[in-house]
Tab-separated table of C-alpha atoms in Angstrom:
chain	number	residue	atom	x	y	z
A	260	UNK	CA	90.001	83.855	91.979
A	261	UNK	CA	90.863	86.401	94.457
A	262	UNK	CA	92.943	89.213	92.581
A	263	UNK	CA	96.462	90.051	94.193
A	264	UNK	CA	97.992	93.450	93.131
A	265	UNK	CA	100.391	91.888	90.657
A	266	UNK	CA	103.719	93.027	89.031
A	267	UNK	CA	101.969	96.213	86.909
A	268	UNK	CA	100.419	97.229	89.694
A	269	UNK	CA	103.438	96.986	92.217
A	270	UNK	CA	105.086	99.351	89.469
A	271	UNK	CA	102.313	101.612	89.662
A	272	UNK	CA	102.509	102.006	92.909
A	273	UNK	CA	105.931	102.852	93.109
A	274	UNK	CA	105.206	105.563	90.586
A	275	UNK	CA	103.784	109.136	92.445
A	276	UNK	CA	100.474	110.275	91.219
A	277	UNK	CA	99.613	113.601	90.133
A	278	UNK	CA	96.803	116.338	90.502
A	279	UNK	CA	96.475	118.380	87.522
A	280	UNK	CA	97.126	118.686	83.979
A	281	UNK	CA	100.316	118.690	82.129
A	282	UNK	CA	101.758	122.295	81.358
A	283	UNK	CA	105.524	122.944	80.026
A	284	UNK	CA	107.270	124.334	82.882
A	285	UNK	CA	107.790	128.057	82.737
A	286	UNK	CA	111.032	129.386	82.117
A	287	UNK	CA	110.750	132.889	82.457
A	288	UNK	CA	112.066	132.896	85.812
A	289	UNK	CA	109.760	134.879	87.440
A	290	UNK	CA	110.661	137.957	85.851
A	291	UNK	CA	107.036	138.720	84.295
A	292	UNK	CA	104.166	138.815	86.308
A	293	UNK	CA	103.320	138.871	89.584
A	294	UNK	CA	102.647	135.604	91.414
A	295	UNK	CA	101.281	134.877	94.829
A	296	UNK	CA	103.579	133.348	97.632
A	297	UNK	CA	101.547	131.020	99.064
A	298	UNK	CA	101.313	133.822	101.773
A	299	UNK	CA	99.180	135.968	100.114
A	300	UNK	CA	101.510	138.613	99.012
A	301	UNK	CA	102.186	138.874	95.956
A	302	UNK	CA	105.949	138.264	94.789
A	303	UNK	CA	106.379	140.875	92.028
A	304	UNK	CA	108.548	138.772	89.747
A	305	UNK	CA	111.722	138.371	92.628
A	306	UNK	CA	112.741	134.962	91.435
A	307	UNK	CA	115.433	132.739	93.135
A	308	UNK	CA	115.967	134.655	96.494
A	309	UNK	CA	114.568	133.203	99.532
A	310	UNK	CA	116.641	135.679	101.243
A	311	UNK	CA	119.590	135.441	103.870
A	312	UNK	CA	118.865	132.749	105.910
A	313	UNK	CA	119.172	135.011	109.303
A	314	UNK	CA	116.279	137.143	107.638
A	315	UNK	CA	113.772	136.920	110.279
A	316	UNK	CA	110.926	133.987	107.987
A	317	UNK	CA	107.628	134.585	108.059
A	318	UNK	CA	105.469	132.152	109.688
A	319	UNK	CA	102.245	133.786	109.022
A	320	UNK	CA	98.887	131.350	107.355
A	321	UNK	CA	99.271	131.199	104.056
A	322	UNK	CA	95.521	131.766	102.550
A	323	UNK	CA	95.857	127.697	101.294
A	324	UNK	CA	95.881	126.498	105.051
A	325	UNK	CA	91.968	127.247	104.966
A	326	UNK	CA	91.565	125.585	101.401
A	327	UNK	CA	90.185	121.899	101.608
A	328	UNK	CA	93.250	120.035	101.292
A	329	UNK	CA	92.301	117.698	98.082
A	330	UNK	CA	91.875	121.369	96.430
A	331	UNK	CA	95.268	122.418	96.908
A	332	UNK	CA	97.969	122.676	94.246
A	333	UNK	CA	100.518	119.913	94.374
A	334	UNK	CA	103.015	122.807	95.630
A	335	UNK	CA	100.622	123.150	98.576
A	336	UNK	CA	100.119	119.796	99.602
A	337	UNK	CA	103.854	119.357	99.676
A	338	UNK	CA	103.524	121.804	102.124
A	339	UNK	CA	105.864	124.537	100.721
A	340	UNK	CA	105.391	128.135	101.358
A	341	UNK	CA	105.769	130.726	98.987
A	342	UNK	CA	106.542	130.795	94.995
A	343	UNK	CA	108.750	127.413	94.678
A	344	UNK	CA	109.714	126.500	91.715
A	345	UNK	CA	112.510	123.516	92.188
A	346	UNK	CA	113.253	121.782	95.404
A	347	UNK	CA	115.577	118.871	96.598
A	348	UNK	CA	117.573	117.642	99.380
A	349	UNK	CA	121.073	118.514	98.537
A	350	UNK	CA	122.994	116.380	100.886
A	351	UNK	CA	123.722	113.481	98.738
A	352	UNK	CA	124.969	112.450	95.338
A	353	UNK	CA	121.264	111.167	94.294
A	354	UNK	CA	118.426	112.699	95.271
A	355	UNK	CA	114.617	113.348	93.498
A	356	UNK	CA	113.890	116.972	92.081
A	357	UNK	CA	110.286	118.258	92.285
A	358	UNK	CA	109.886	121.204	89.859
A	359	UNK	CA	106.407	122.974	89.640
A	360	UNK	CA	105.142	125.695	87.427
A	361	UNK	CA	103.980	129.251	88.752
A	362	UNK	CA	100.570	128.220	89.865
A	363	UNK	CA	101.910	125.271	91.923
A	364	UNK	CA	101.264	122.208	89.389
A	365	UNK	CA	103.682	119.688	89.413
A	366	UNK	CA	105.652	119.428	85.947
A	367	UNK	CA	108.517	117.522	86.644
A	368	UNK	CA	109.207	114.793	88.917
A	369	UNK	CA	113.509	113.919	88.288
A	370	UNK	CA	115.721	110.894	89.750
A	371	UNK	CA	119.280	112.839	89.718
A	372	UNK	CA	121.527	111.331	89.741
A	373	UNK	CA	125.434	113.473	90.095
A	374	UNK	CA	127.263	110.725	89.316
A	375	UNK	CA	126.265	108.888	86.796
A	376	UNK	CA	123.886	111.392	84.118
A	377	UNK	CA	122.804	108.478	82.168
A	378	UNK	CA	121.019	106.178	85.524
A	379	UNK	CA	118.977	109.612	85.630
A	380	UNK	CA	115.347	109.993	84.853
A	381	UNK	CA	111.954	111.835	85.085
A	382	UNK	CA	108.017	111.985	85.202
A	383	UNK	CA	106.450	115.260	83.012
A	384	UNK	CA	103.226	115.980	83.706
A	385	UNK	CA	100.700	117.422	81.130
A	386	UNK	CA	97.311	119.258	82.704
A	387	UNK	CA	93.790	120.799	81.299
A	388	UNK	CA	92.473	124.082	81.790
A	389	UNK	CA	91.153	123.022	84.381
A	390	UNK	CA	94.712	122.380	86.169
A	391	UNK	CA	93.666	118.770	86.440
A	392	UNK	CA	96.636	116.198	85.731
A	393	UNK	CA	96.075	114.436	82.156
A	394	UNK	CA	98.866	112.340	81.520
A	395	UNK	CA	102.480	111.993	83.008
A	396	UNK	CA	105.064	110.359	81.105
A	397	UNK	CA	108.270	108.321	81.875
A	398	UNK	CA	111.653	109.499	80.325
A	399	UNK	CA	115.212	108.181	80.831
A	400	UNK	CA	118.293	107.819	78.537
A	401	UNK	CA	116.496	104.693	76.903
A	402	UNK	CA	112.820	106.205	76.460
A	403	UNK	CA	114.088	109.863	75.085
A	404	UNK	CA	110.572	109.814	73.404
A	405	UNK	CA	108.522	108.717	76.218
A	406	UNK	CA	108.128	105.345	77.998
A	407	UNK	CA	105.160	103.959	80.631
A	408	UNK	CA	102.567	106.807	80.583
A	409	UNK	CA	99.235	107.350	82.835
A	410	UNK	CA	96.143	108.610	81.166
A	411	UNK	CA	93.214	110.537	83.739
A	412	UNK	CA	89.852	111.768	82.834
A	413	UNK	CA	87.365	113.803	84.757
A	414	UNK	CA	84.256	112.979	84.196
A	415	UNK	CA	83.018	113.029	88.514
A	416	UNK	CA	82.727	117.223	88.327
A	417	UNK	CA	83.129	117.772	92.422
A	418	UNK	CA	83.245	114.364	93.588
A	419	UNK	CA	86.347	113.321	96.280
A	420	UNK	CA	87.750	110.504	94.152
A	421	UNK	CA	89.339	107.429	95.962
A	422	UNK	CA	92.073	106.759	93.439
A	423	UNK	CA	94.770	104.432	92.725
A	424	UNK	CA	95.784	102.654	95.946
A	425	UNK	CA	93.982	104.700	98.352
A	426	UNK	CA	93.102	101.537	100.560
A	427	UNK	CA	97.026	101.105	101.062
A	428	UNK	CA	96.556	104.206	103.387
A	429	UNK	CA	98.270	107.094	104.114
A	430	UNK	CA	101.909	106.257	103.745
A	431	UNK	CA	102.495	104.602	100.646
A	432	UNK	CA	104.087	106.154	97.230
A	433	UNK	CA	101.891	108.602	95.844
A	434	UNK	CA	99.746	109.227	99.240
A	435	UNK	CA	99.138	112.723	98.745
A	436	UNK	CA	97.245	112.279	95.714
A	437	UNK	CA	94.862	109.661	97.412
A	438	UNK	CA	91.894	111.256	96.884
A	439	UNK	CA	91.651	112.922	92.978
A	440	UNK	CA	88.827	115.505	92.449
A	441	UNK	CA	86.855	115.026	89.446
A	442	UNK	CA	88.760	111.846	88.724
A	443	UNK	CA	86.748	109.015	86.569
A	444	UNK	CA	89.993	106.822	84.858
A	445	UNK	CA	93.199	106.585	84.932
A	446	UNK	CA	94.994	104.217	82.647
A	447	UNK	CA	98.284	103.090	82.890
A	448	UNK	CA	100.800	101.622	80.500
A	449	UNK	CA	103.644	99.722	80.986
A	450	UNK	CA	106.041	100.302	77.460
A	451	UNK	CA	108.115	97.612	76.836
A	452	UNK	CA	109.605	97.005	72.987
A	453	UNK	CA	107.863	94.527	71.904
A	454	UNK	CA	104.367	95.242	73.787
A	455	UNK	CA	102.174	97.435	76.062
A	456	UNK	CA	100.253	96.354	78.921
A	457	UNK	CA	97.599	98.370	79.941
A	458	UNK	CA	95.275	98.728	83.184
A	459	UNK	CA	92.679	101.040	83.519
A	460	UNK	CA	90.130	102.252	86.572
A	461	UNK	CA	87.060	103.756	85.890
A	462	UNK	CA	85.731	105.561	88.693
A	463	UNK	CA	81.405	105.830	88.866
A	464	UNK	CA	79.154	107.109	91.528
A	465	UNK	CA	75.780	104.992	92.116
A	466	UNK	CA	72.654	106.088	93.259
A	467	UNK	CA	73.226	105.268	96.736
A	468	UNK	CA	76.582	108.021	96.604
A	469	UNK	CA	78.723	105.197	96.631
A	470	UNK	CA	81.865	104.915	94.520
A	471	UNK	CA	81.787	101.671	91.627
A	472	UNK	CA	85.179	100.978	90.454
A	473	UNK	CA	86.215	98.423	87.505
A	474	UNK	CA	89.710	97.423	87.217
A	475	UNK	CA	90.768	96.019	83.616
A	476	UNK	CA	94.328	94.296	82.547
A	477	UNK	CA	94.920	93.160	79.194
A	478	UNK	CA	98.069	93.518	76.964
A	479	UNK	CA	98.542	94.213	73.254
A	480	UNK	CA	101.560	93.444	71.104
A	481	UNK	CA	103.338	95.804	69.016
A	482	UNK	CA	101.468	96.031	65.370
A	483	UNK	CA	98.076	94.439	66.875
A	484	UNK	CA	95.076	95.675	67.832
A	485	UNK	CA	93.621	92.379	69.462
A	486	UNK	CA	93.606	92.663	73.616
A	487	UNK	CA	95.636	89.717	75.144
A	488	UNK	CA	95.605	88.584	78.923
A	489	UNK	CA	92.455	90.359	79.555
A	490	UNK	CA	90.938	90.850	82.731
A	491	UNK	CA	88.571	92.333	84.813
A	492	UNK	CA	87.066	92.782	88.440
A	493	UNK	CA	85.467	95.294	90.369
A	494	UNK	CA	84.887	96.511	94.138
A	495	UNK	CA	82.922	99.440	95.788
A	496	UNK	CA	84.181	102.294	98.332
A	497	UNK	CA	81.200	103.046	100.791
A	498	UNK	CA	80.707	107.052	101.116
A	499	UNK	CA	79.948	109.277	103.886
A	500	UNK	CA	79.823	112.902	104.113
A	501	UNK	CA	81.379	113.233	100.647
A	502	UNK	CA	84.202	111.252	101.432
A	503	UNK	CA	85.577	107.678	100.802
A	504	UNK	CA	85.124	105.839	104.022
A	505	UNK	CA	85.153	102.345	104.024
A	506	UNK	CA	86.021	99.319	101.658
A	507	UNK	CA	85.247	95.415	101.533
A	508	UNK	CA	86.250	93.498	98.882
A	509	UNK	CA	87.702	90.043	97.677
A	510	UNK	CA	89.160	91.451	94.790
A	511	UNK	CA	92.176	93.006	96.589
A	512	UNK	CA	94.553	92.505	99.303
A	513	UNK	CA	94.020	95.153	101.243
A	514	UNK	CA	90.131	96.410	102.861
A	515	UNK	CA	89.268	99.753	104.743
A	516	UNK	CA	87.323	99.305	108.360
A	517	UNK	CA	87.522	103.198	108.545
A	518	UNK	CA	88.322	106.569	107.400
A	519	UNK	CA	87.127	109.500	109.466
A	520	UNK	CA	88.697	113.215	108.501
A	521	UNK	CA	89.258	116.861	110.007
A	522	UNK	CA	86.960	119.315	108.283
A	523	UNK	CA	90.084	120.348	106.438
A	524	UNK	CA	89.586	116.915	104.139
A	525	UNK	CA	92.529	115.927	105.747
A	526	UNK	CA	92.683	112.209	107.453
A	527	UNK	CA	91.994	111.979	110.894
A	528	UNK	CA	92.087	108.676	111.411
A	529	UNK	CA	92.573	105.859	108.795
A	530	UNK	CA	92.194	101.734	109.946
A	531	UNK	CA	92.838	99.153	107.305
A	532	UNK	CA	93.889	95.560	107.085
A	533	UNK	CA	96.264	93.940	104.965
A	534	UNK	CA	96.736	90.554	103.057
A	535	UNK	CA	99.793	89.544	105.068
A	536	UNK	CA	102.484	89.263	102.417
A	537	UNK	CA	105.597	89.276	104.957
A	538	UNK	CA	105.001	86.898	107.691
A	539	UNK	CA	103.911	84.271	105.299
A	540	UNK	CA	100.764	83.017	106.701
A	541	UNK	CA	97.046	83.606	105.490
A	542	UNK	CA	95.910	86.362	107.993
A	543	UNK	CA	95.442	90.008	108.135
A	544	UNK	CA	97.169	92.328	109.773
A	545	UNK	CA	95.371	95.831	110.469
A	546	UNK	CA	96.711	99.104	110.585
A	547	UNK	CA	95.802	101.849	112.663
A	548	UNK	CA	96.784	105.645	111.830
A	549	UNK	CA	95.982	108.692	113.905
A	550	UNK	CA	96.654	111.484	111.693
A	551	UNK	CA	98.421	114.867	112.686
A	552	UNK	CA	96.026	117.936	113.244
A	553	UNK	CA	97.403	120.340	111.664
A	554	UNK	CA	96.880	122.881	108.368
A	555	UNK	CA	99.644	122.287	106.568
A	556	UNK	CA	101.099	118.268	105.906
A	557	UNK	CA	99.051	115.378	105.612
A	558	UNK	CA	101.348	113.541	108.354
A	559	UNK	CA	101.006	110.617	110.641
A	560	UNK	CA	101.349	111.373	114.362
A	561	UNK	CA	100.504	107.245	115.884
A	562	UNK	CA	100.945	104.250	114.232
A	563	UNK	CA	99.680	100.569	115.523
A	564	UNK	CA	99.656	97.356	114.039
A	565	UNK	CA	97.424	94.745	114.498
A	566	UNK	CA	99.527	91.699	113.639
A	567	UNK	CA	103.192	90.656	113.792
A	568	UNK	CA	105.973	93.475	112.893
A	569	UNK	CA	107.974	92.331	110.044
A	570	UNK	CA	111.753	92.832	109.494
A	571	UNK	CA	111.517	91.919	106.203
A	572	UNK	CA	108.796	95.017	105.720
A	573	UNK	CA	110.159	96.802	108.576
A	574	UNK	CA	106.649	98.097	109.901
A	575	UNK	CA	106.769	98.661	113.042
A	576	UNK	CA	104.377	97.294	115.901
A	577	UNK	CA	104.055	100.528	117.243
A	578	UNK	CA	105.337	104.387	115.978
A	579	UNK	CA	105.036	107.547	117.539
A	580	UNK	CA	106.134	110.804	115.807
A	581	UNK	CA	106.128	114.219	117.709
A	582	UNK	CA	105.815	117.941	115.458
A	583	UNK	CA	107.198	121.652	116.517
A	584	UNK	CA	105.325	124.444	116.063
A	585	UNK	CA	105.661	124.247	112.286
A	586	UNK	CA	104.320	120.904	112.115
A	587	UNK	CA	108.360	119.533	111.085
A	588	UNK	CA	108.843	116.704	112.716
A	589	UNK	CA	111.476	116.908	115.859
A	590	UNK	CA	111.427	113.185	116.933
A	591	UNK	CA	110.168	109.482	115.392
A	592	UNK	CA	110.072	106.433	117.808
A	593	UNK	CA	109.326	103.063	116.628
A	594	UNK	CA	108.824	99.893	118.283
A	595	UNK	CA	109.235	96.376	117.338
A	596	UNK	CA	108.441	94.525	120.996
A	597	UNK	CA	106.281	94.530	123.184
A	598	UNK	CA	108.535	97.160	125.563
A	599	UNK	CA	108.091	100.419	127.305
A	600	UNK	CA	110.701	101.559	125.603
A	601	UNK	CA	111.346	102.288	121.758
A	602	UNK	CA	113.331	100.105	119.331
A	603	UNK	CA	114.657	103.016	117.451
A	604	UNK	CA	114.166	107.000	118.085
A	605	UNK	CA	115.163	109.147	115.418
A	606	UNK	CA	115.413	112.929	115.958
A	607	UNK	CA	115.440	116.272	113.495
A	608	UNK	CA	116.765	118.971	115.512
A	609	UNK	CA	118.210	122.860	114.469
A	610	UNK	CA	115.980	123.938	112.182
A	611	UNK	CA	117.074	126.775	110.278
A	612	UNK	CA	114.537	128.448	107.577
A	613	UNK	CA	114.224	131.165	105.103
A	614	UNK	CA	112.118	133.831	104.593
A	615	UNK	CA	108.984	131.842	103.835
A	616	UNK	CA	109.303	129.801	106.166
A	617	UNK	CA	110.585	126.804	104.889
A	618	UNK	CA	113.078	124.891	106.253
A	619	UNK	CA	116.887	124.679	104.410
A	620	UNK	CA	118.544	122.773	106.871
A	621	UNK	CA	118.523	120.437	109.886
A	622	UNK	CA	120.254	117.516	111.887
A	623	UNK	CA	118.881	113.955	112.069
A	624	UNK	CA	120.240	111.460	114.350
A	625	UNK	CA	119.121	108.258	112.770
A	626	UNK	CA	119.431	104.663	114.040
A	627	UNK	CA	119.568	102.300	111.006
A	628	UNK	CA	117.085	100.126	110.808
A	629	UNK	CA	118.978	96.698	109.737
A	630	UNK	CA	122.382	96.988	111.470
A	631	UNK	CA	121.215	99.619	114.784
A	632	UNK	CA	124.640	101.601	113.115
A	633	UNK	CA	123.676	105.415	114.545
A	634	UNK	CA	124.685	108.217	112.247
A	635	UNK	CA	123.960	112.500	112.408
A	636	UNK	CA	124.288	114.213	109.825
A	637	UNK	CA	123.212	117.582	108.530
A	638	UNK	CA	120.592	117.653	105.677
A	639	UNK	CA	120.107	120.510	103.409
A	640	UNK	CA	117.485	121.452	101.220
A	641	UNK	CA	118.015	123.193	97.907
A	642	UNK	CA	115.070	125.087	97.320
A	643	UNK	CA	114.685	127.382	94.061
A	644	UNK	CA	111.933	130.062	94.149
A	645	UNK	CA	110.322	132.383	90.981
């Protein structure tokens, strides 16, 4: 029976991924040691001044822009300049806090919420000496000891892993950690009181340089050893060039026609088709991403589908994002007819950065998507540095 991605693996999904191995985040401020920028200077231990926002940033390459982008730091691929250590958007009374130790690894991953401490809660993330991500753990005012946890070994040395919901392409949670170097499992388990369920991908290369992955589900009640609910099924990514690029399978409800990239290891263009699970009928819708040339964000820049836009989803038929110099995005138009015009432009306008080059605030004009209700507003972004 044709697998669907079920309840545990909706959940994983929603979870981010991670890149490297778990460290405890370093708290000495900066005031040891001197750490590169991200722009190749070396910061000297000047923690927690980006410096007066009319200082003149610096928009110079950062020695990472040249660095294949699945070998970046997590930092990096987030596309932040300089030493950051915390970031968030500031604007409202709940937002997510990324912290990251002093080479760049994510350690902490925090729902904040200002209101309310106790709805509040966080992924930590443990890493070899290798900087490679080996576990990340859940925490919240229930599981103060640790809930649902991911396990990842590396046992593909220099291999361009497709991991954990790659084929969903390049705009689902966790897209930035698509591809895993090295990666050959990850296991995830789902902590509840009276039992764990686990599912775990192991990740082998054949002869032919393809990619063999096994998917297994079982469950195991608290005090027992014996595996309940097992299952198993597997499905193979076609390589090319050292890269994932293309994936047909029963055993999930999405397949990959095509992935090409930029020699960064960036996407160029991604096309896969999807299960449909909105409009309620048995066909497949494909999507269609052109990817933004650029060496800094793994962004889109067109979006097409091939099927039936779905409110319920709200996927658009047709998107169109435009960049600034920067590569920030100044403008997203969506449509959801068959029109000339867009449905819905939104627009980020007066950028204002700091010394790194990093934007702290700007204005969006955003239509919402369910009621048309327009609103501006001006976001800001809280970013610490060490």
């Amino acid at each position: 029976m044709k697998k669907l991605i079920g309840a545990l693996a909706v959940l994983a999904l929603l979870a981010a991924g991670c890149t490297a191995p778990e460290v405890t985040p370093n708290n000495n401020n900066g005031n040891s040691g001197n750490q590169n920028n991200g722009n190749g200077n070396n910061n000297n231990g000047n923690n927690n001044n980006p410096g007066p926002v009319d200082e003149t940033p610096d928009f110079s390459d950062p020695a990472w822009y040249s660095v294949n982008f699945w070998d970046r730091t997590d930092r990096e691929k987030e596309g932040l300049r300089g030493p950051v250590k915390k970031w968030h958007i500031g604007t409202y009374t709940t937002y997510d806090e990324y912290e990251y130790d002093q080479s760049g690894r994510l350690v902490k991953q925090a729902y904040v919420n200002t209101t309310d401490s106790e709805s509040g809660h966080e992924w930590r993330y443990t890493y070899d000496s290798k900087g490679r991500c080996i576990k990340r753990v859940y925490y919240d005012s229930y599981y103060t000891d640790g809930g649902d946890y991911y396990e990842f070994e590396y046992n593909n040395e220099g291999k361009y892993v497709a991991g954990d919901f790659f084929c969903a392409g390049p705009s689902v949670a966790g897209y930035l950690d698509g591809i895993i170097k090295d990666l050959s499992l990850i296991r995830y388990v789902m902590v509840q009181p009276d039992r764990k369920t686990f599912r775990e991908s192991i990740y082998a290369f054949g002869d032919d340089g393809n990619l063999n992955v096994e998917e297994h589900t079982y469950l195991l009640m608290m005090g027992s050893d014996e595996k309940e609910y097992e299952e198993s099924y597997s499905y193979t990514w076609v390589y090319e060039g050292g890269y994932p690029k293309s994936l047909e399978t029963d055993n999930l409800r999405y397949n990959v026609l095509n992935i090409t990239y930029y020699p960064n290891g960036m996407y160029k263009d991604f096309v896969f088709k999807e299960e449909n699970a909105y409009n309620f009928d048995t066909g497949w819708d494909v999507h269609t991403y052109k990817m933004l040339d650029n060496p800094r964000y793994l962004e889109v820049e067109t979006f097409v589908l091939g099927g039936t836009p779905s409110t319920i989803s709200l996927t658009p038929g047709r998107m169109l994002k435009t960049y600034d110099d920067h590569f920030d995005i100044v403008k997203n138009e969506e449509w959801y007819e068959d029109s000339e015009t867009p449905s819905y432009t939104d627009t980020y306008v007066d950028y204002t950065y700091d010394r790194y080059g990093n934007w702290i605030t700007r204005k969006e004009n955003i239509i919402a998507r369910w009621t048309g209700q327009e609103s501006s507003s001006t976001i800001e972004r809280e970013i610490e540095y060490y």
